[in-house]
Coordinates of C-alpha atoms in Angstrom, one line a residue:
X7 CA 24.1 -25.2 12.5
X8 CA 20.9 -27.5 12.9
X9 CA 18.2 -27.6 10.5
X10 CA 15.3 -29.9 11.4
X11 CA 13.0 -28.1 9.2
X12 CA 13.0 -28.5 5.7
X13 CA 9.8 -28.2 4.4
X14 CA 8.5 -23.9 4.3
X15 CA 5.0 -23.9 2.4
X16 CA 3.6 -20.0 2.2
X17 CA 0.2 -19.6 1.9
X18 CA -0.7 -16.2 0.2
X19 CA 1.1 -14.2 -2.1
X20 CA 0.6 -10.8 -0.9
X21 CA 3.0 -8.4 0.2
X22 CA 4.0 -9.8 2.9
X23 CA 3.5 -13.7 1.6
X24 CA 5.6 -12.6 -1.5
X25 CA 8.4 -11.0 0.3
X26 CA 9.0 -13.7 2.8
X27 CA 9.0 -15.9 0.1
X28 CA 11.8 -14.2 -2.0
X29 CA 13.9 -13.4 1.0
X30 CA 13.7 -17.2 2.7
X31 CA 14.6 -18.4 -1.3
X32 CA 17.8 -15.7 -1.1
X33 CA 18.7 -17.7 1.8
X34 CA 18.0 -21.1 2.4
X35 CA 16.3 -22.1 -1.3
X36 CA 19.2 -21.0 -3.4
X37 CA 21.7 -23.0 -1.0
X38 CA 19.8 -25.7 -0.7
X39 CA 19.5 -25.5 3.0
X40 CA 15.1 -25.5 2.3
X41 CA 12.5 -26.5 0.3
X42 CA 10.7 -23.0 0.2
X43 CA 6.6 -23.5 -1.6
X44 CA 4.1 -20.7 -2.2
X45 CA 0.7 -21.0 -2.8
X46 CA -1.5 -18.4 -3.9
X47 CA -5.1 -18.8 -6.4
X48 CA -4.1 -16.1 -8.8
X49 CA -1.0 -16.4 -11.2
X50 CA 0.7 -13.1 -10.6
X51 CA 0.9 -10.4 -7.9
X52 CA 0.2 -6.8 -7.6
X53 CA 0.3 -4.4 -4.7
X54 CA -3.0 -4.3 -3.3
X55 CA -2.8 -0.1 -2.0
X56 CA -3.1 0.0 -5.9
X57 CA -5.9 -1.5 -6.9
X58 CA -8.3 1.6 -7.3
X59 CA -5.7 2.4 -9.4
X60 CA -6.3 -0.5 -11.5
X61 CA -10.0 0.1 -10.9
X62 CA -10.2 3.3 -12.5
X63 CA -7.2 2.2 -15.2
X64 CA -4.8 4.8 -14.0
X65 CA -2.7 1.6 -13.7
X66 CA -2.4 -1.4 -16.3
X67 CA -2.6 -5.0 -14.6
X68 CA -0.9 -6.5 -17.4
X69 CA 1.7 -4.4 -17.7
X70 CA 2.2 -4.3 -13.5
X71 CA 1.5 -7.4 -12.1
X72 CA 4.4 -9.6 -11.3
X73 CA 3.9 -13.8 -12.4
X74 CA 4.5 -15.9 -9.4
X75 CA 6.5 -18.7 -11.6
X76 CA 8.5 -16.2 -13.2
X77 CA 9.7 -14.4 -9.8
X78 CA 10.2 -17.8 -8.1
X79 CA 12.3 -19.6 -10.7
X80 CA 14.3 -16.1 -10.1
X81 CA 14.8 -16.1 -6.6
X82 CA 15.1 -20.0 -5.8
X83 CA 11.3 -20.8 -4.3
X84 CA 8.4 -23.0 -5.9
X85 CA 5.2 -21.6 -7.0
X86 CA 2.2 -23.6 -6.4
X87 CA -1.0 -22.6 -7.9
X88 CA -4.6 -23.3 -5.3
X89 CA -6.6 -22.8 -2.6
X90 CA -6.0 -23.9 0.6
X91 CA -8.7 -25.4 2.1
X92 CA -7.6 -26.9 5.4
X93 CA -4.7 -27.9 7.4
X94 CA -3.5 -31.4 8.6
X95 CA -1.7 -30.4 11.5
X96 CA -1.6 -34.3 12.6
X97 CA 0.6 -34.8 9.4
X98 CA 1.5 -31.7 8.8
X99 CA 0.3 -31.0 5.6
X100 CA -1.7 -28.8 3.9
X101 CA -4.8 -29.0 2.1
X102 CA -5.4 -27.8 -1.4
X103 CA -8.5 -27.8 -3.1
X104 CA -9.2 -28.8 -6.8
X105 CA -8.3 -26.6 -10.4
X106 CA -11.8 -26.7 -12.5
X107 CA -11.4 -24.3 -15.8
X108 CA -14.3 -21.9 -16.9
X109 CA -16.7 -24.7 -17.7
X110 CA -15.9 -26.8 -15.2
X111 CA -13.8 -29.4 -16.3
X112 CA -11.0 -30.7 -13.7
X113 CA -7.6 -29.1 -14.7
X114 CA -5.4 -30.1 -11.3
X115 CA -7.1 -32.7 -8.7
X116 CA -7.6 -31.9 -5.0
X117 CA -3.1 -32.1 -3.3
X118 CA -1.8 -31.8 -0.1
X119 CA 1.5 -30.3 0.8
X120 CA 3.6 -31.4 3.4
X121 CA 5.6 -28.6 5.4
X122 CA 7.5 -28.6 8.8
X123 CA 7.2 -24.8 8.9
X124 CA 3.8 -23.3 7.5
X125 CA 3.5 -19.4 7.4
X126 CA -0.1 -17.9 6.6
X127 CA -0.5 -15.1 5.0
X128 CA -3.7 -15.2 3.2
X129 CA -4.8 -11.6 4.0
X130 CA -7.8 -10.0 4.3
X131 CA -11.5 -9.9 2.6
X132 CA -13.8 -7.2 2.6
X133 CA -16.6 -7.2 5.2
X134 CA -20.1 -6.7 4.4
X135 CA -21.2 -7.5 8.1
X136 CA -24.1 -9.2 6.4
X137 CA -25.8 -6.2 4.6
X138 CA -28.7 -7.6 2.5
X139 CA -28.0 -6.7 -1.0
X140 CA -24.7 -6.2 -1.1
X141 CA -22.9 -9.1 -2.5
X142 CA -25.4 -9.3 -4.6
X143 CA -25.2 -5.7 -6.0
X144 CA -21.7 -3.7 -5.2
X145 CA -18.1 -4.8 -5.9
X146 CA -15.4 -5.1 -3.8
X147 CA -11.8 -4.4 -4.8
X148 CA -10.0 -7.5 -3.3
X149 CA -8.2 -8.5 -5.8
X150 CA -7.1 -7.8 -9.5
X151 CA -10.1 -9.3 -11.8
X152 CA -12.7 -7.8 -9.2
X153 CA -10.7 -4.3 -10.1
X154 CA -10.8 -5.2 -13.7
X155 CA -14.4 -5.9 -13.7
X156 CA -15.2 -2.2 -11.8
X157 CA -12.6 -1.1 -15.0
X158 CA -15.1 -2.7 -17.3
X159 CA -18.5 -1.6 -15.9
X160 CA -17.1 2.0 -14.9
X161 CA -16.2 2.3 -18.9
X162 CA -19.0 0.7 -20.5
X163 CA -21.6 3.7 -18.0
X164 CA -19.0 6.3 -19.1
X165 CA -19.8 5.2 -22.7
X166 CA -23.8 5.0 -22.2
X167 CA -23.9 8.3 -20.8
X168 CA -21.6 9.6 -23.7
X169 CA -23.4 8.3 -25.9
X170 CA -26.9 9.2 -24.8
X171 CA -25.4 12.9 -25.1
X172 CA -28.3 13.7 -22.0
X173 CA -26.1 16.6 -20.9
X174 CA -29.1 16.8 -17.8
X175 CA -28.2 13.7 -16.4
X176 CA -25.4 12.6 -13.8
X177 CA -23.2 9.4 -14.0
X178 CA -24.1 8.2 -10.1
X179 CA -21.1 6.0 -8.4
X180 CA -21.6 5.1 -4.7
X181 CA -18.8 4.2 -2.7
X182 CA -19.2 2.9 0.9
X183 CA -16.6 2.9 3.3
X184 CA -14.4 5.9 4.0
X185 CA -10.9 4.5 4.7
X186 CA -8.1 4.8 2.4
X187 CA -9.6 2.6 -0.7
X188 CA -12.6 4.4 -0.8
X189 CA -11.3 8.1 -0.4
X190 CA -8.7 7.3 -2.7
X191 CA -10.9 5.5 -5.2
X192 CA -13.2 8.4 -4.9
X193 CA -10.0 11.0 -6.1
X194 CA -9.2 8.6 -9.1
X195 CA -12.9 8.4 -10.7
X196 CA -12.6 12.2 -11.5
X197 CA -9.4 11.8 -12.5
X198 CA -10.8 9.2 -14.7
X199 CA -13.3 11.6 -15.8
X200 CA -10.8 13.8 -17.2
X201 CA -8.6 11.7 -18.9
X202 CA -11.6 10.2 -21.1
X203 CA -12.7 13.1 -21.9
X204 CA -9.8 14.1 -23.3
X205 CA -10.0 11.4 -25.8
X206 CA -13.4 11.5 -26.9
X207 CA -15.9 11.1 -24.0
X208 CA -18.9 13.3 -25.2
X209 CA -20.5 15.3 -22.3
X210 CA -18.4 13.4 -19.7
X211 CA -16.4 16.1 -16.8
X212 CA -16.8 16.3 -13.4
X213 CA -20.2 18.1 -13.5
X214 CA -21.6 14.9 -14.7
X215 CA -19.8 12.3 -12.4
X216 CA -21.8 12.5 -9.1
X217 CA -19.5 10.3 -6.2
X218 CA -21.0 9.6 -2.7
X219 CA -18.8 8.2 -0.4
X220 CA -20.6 7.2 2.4
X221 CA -18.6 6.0 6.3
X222 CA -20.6 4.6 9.2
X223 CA -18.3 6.4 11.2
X224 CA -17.8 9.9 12.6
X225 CA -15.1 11.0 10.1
X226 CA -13.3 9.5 6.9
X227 CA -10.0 8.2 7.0
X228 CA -10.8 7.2 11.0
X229 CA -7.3 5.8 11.3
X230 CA -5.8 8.8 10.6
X231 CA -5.2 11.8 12.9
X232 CA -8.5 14.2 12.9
X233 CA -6.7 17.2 10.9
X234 CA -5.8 15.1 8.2
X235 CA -9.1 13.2 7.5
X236 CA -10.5 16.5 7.4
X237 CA -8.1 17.9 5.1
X238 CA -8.9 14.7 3.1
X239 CA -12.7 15.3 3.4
X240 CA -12.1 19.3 2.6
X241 CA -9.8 18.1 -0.7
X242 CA -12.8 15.5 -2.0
X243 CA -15.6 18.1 -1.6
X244 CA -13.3 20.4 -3.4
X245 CA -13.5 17.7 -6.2
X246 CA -17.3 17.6 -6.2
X247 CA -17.4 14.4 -4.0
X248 CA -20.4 14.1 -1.5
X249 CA -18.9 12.7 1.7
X250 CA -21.4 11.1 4.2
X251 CA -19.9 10.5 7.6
X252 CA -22.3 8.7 10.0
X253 CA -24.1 7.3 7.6
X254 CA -25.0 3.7 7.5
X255 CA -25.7 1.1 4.7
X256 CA -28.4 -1.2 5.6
X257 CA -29.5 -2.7 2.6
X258 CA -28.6 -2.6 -1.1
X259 CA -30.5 -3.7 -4.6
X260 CA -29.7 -2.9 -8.1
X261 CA -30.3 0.9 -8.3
X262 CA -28.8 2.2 -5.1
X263 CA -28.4 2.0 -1.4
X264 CA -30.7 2.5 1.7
X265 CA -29.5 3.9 4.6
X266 CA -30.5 3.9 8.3
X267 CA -31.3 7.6 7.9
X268 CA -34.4 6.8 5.4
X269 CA -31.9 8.1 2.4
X270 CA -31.8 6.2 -0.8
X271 CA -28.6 6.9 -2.9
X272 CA -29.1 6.5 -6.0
X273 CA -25.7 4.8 -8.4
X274 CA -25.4 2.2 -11.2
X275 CA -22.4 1.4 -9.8
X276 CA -21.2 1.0 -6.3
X277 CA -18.0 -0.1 -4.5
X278 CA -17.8 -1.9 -1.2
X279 CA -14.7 -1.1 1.0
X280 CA -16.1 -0.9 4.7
X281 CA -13.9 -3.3 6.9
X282 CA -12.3 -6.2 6.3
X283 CA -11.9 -10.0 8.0
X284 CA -10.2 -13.0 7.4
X285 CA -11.3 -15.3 5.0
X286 CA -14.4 -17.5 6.1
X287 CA -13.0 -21.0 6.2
X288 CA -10.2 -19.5 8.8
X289 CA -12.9 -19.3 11.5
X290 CA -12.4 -23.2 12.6
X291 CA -9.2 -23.9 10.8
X292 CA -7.8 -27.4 12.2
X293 CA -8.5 -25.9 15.7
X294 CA -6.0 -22.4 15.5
X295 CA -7.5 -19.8 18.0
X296 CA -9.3 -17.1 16.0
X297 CA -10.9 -13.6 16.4
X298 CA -14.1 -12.4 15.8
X299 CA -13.0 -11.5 12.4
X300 CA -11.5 -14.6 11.6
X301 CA -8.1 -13.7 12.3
X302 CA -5.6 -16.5 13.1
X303 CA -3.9 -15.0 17.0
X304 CA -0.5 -15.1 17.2
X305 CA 2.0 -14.4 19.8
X306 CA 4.4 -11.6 20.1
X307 CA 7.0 -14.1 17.5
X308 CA 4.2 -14.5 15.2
X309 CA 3.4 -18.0 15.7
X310 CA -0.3 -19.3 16.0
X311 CA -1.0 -19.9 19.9
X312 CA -1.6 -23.1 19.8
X313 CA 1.1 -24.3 17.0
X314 CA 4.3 -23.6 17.3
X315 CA 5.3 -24.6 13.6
X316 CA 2.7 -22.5 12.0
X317 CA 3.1 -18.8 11.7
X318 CA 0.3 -15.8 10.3
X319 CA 1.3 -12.6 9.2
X320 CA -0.4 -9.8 7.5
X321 CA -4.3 -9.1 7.6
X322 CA -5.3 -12.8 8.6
X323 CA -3.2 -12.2 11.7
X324 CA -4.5 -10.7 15.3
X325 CA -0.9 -9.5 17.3
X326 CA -1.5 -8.0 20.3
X327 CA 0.5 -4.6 21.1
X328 CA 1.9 -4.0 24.7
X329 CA 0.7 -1.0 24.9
X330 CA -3.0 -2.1 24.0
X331 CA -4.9 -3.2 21.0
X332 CA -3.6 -4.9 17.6
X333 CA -1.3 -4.2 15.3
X334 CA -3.4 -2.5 12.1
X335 CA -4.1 -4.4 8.9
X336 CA -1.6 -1.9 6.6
X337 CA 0.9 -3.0 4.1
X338 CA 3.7 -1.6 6.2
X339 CA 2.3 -4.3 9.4
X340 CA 2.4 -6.6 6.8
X341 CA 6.3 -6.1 5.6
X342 CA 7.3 -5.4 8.7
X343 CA 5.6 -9.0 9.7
X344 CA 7.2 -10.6 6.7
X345 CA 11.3 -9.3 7.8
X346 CA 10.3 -10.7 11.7
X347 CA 9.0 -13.6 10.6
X348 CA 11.9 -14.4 7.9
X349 CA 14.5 -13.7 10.8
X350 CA 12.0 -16.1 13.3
X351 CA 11.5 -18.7 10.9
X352 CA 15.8 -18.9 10.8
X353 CA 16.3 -19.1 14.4
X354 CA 13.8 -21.4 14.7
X355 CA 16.3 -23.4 12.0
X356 CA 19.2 -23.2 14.0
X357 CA 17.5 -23.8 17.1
X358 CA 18.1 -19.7 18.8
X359 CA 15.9 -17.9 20.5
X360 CA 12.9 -15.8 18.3
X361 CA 12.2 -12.6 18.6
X362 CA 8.6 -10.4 19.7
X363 CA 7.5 -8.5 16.6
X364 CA 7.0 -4.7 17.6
X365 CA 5.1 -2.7 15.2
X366 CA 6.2 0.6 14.2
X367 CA 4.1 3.0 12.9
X368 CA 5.6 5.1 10.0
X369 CA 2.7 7.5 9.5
X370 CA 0.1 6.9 6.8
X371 CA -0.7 8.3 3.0
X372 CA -3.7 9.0 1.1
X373 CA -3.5 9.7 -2.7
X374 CA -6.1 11.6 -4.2
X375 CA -4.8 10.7 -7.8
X376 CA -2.7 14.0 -9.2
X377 CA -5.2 16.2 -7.3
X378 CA -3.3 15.6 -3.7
X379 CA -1.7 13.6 -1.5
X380 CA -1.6 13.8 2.6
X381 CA -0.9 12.3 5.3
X382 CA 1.4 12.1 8.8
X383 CA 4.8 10.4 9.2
X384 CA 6.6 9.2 12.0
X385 CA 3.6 8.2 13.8
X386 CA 5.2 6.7 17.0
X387 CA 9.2 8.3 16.0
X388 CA 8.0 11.4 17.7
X389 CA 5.4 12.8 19.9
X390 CA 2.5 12.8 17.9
X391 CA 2.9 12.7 14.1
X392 CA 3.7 15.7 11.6
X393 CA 1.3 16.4 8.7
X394 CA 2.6 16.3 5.1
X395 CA 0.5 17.3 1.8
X396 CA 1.6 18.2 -2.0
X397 CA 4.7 17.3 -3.4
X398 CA 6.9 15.7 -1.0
X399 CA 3.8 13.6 0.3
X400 CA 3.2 12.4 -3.3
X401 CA 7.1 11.2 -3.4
X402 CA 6.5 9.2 -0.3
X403 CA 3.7 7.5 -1.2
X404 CA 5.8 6.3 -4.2
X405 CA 8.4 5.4 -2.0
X406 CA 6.2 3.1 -0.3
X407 CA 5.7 0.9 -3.3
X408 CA 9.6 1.6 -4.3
X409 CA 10.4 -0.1 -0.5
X410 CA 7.9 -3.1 -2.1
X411 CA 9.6 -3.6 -5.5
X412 CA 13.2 -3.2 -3.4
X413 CA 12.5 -6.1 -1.0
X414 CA 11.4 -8.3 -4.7
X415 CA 13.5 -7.1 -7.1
X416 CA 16.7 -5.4 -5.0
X417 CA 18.2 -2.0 -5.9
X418 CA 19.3 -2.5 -9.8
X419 CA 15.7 -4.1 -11.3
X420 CA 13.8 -1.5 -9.3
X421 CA 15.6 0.8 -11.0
X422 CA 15.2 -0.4 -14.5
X423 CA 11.4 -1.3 -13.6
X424 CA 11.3 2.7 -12.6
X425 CA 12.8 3.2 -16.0
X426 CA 10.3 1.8 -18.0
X427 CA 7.4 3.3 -16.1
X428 CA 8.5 6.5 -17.3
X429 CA 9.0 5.7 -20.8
X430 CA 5.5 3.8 -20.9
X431 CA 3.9 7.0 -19.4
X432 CA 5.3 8.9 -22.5
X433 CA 4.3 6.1 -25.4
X434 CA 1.2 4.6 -23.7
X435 CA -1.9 6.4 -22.5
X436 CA -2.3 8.3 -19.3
X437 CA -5.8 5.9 -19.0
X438 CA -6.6 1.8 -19.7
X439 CA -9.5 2.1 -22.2
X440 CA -10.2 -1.2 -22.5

C-alpha cells in the first residue's frame, strides 16, 4: 500500500470537521500511518441544530459541549487551537492567525501548518445581505457564546419585566428568518416562558411573551414540503407566535425592525437566522473557485476544482447534484460529506480511484420544543416523502443527534452519555438560569 501523504490538517470542527477527524484518527492516526491536525477557534464542540436550545437554556453548554483536546488525545488526532487565515498552496501550508487574550496581550504568535492533504470544513455564517442595522442590533446563533449571550439577555428581559410586575406590558422578541433555527427557536422561548415561571418568574406566561417570526419568503420552513411548513406555521400560531411570511427586513436599530411594508416591529431582543454564506475571507482564498456566497466548489469527489490536495465539505462547500442544483447546507450533507471524504481521502493514500459523493436526502425535522415535532422522511427513498408529527417524529429527531454522538463516541459511550442525560434531567433543572 502507498502512502505519499502524511500530513491531514482539518480545518473546522463542526460536525462534519469533527467526524472526519475521529474516523481518519481510528484509522491511520492510531497506527501511525498519518499525522491527522484539527483546527478550530473554539475549545470544544457542540451540535449546531442545537443551539436555540442553548439559546433559550433548554440545553447546558457546559455540561454538552465536547473539548477538542480531550476527544483527540482519545481517538489518536491533534487539536490545534486558531483561525485560519490563508492558505500557502505553493508550500502547502496553512495559515493561522495570532492568540490575543481579553485585553489583548499575545498568548500564541501567528503559525503555519504544513499538510499534504487539507480538508475545509469551516461551515457556514449567517447572512445579513447587508441590512443596515443589523449587526449592530440583532444576534445571530452561530456559535456557542453568541447562544449564551441571547441566554443572558433573554433572562436578564425576563427578569425586568418580572420585576416591573406591569402585567399590561408584553416581553417583545423578533426573530427573522423562518427556516429551521428560527421556527424552532420560536417554539423554545415559550417553552422558556414556562419553565421560569414555574420557579418564580412574576407575571411571566405566554400572554406576555409576544414572538414575531418574520421570512422574506412565501412560507416558513421553505425547504420543506408545503404541508409541513404549514403544519409548522398552524403549530406556532397555536403557541401565540405571529408568523410574517413575505415580509422583508430592511433596516434594523435598537428598538425594533423596519420592513419593506412600512411596519415597525417593535422587540428588545431580536435574533438573525435568514441565510447563511461562507465565511468572508473564503471569497479569494489562495485562488480556490468560489460562489457567490463564498462557498469553496468542489467536484463530484469533494476536492476544490482547482486543487486536487485540498478538499471542502459541509456549509463552506458548493457540490453540484446531477440532477440540478446543490447539495443543501444540513447536518446530514455535512456527515454524509465527512464518510465520502474519509473513504476519498484513503484512496487517494493508496493511490485508487475516489469516488462522486451523492447526496441523499433523509427527510427533515423541526422541533417545536415539547409542544411538537414534524417533518418528512425518506425524501428521495420513495416517491415524494411521507409526513411524520408527535411522538415518533420527536424520537427521530433524537436519533439524529444519537447518529452524531455514534460516529464520535461509538455504540458503548453513547450509551453511557444517554445515561447521564436522563439522570441529569431528574437532579438538575428542566431550564439554565444562569
Amino acid at each position: 500500500m502507498t502512502t505519499p501523504f502524511k500530513k491531514i490538517v482539518i480545518i473546522g470542527g463542526g460536525a462534519g470537521g469533527l467526524e472526519l477527524a475521529t474516523s481518519l484518527g481510528r484509522k491511520l492516526g492510531r497506527h501511525k500511518r498519518a499525522d491527522i491536525t484539527l483546527v478550530d477557534r473554539n475549545h470544544s464542540h457542540l451540535w449546531k441544530p442545537l443551539l436555540h436550545e442553548v439559546a433559550t437554556g433548554s440545553l447546558d453548554e457546559g455540561v454538552d459541549a465536547l473539548s477538542y483536546l480531550a476527544h483527540a488525545r482519545n481517538h489518536a488526532f491533534q487539536f490545534q487551537l486558531g483561525s485560519m487565515i490563508d492558505i500557502d498552496r505553493e508550500h502547502k501550508q496553512v495559515l493561522l492567525d495570532e492568540i490575543r487574550d481579553e485585553q489583548g496581550a499575545l498568548l500564541v504568535p501567528a503559525r503555519r501548518l504544513d499538510y499534504d492533504i487539507l480538508v475545509m470544513a469551516l461551515g457556514s455564517t449567517s447572512n445579513d445581505f447587508g441590512t443596515p442595522g443589523v449587526k449592530e442590533h440583532c444576534i445571530f446563533l452561530e456559535n456557542p457564546r453568541q447562544a449564551q449571550r441571547f441566554h443572558n439577555e433573554m433572562l436578564n428581559l425576563f427578569l425586568k419585566f418580572s420585576a416591573q410586575g406591569d402585567l399590561e406590558g408584553k416581553v417583545n422578541i423578533a426573530i427573522v428568518g423562518g427556516g429551521a433555527t428560527g421556527v424552532e427557536l420560536s417554539a423554545e422561548l415559550h417553552n422558556a416562558v414556562q419553565q421560569l415561571h414555574s420557579y418564580g418568574f412574576k407575571g411571566l406566561d405566554n400572554q406576555a411573551l409576544n414572538v414575531t417570526l418574520v421570512e422574506a419568503g412565501e412560507r416558513i420552513l421553505p425547504a420543506l414540503p408545503p404541508r409541513i411548513s404549514a403544519a409548522a406555521h398552524q403549530e406556532l400560531t397555536k403557541l401565540g407566535v405571529r408568523v410574517l411570511a413575505k415580509t422583508m427586513v430592511t433596516s434594523a436599530d435598537a428598538g425594533g425592525l423596519h420592513t419593506k411594508d412600512g411596519e415597525y416591529i417593535q422587540a428588545e431582543l431580536m435574533v438573525w437566522a435568514a441565510g447563511i454564506k461562507a465565511p468572508d475571507f473564503m471569497k479569494a482564498l489562495a485562488g480556490l473557485e468560489t460562489n457567490h456566497i463564498n462557498q469553496l466548489v468542489v467536484e463530484p469527489t469533494l476536492q476544490t476544482t482547482r486543487d486536487p490536495h485540498i478538499f471542502a465539505i459541509g456549509d463552506c462547500a458548493s457540490c453540484a447534484m446531477p440532477a440540478g442544483g446543490v447539495v443543501p447546507p444540513r447536518a446530514q450533507a455535512a456527515h454524509q460529506m465527512a464518510s465520502r471524504a474519509h473513504g476519498n481521502i484513503l484512496a487517494l493514500l493508496r493511490g485508487h480511484t475516489l469516488k462522486p459523493y451523492t447526496y441523499k436526502d433523509h427527510g427533515s425535522l423541526v422541533s417545536l420544543s415539547r409542544f411538537s415535532t414534524i417533518g418528512s422522511l425518506m425524501g428521495n427513498l420513495m416517491r415524494g416523502s411521507m409526513m411524520i408529527e408527535g411522538r415518533i417524529a420527536r424520537a427521530v429527531y433524537i436519533s439524529l443527534y444519537r447518529m452524531h454522538q455514534i460516529a464520535l463516541h461509538g455504540y458503548i459511550k453513547t450509551g453511557l452519555i444517554m445515561l447521564v442525560g436522563r439522570i441529569n434531567r431528574v437532579i438538575r433543572p428542566h431550564l439554565k438560569l444562569h
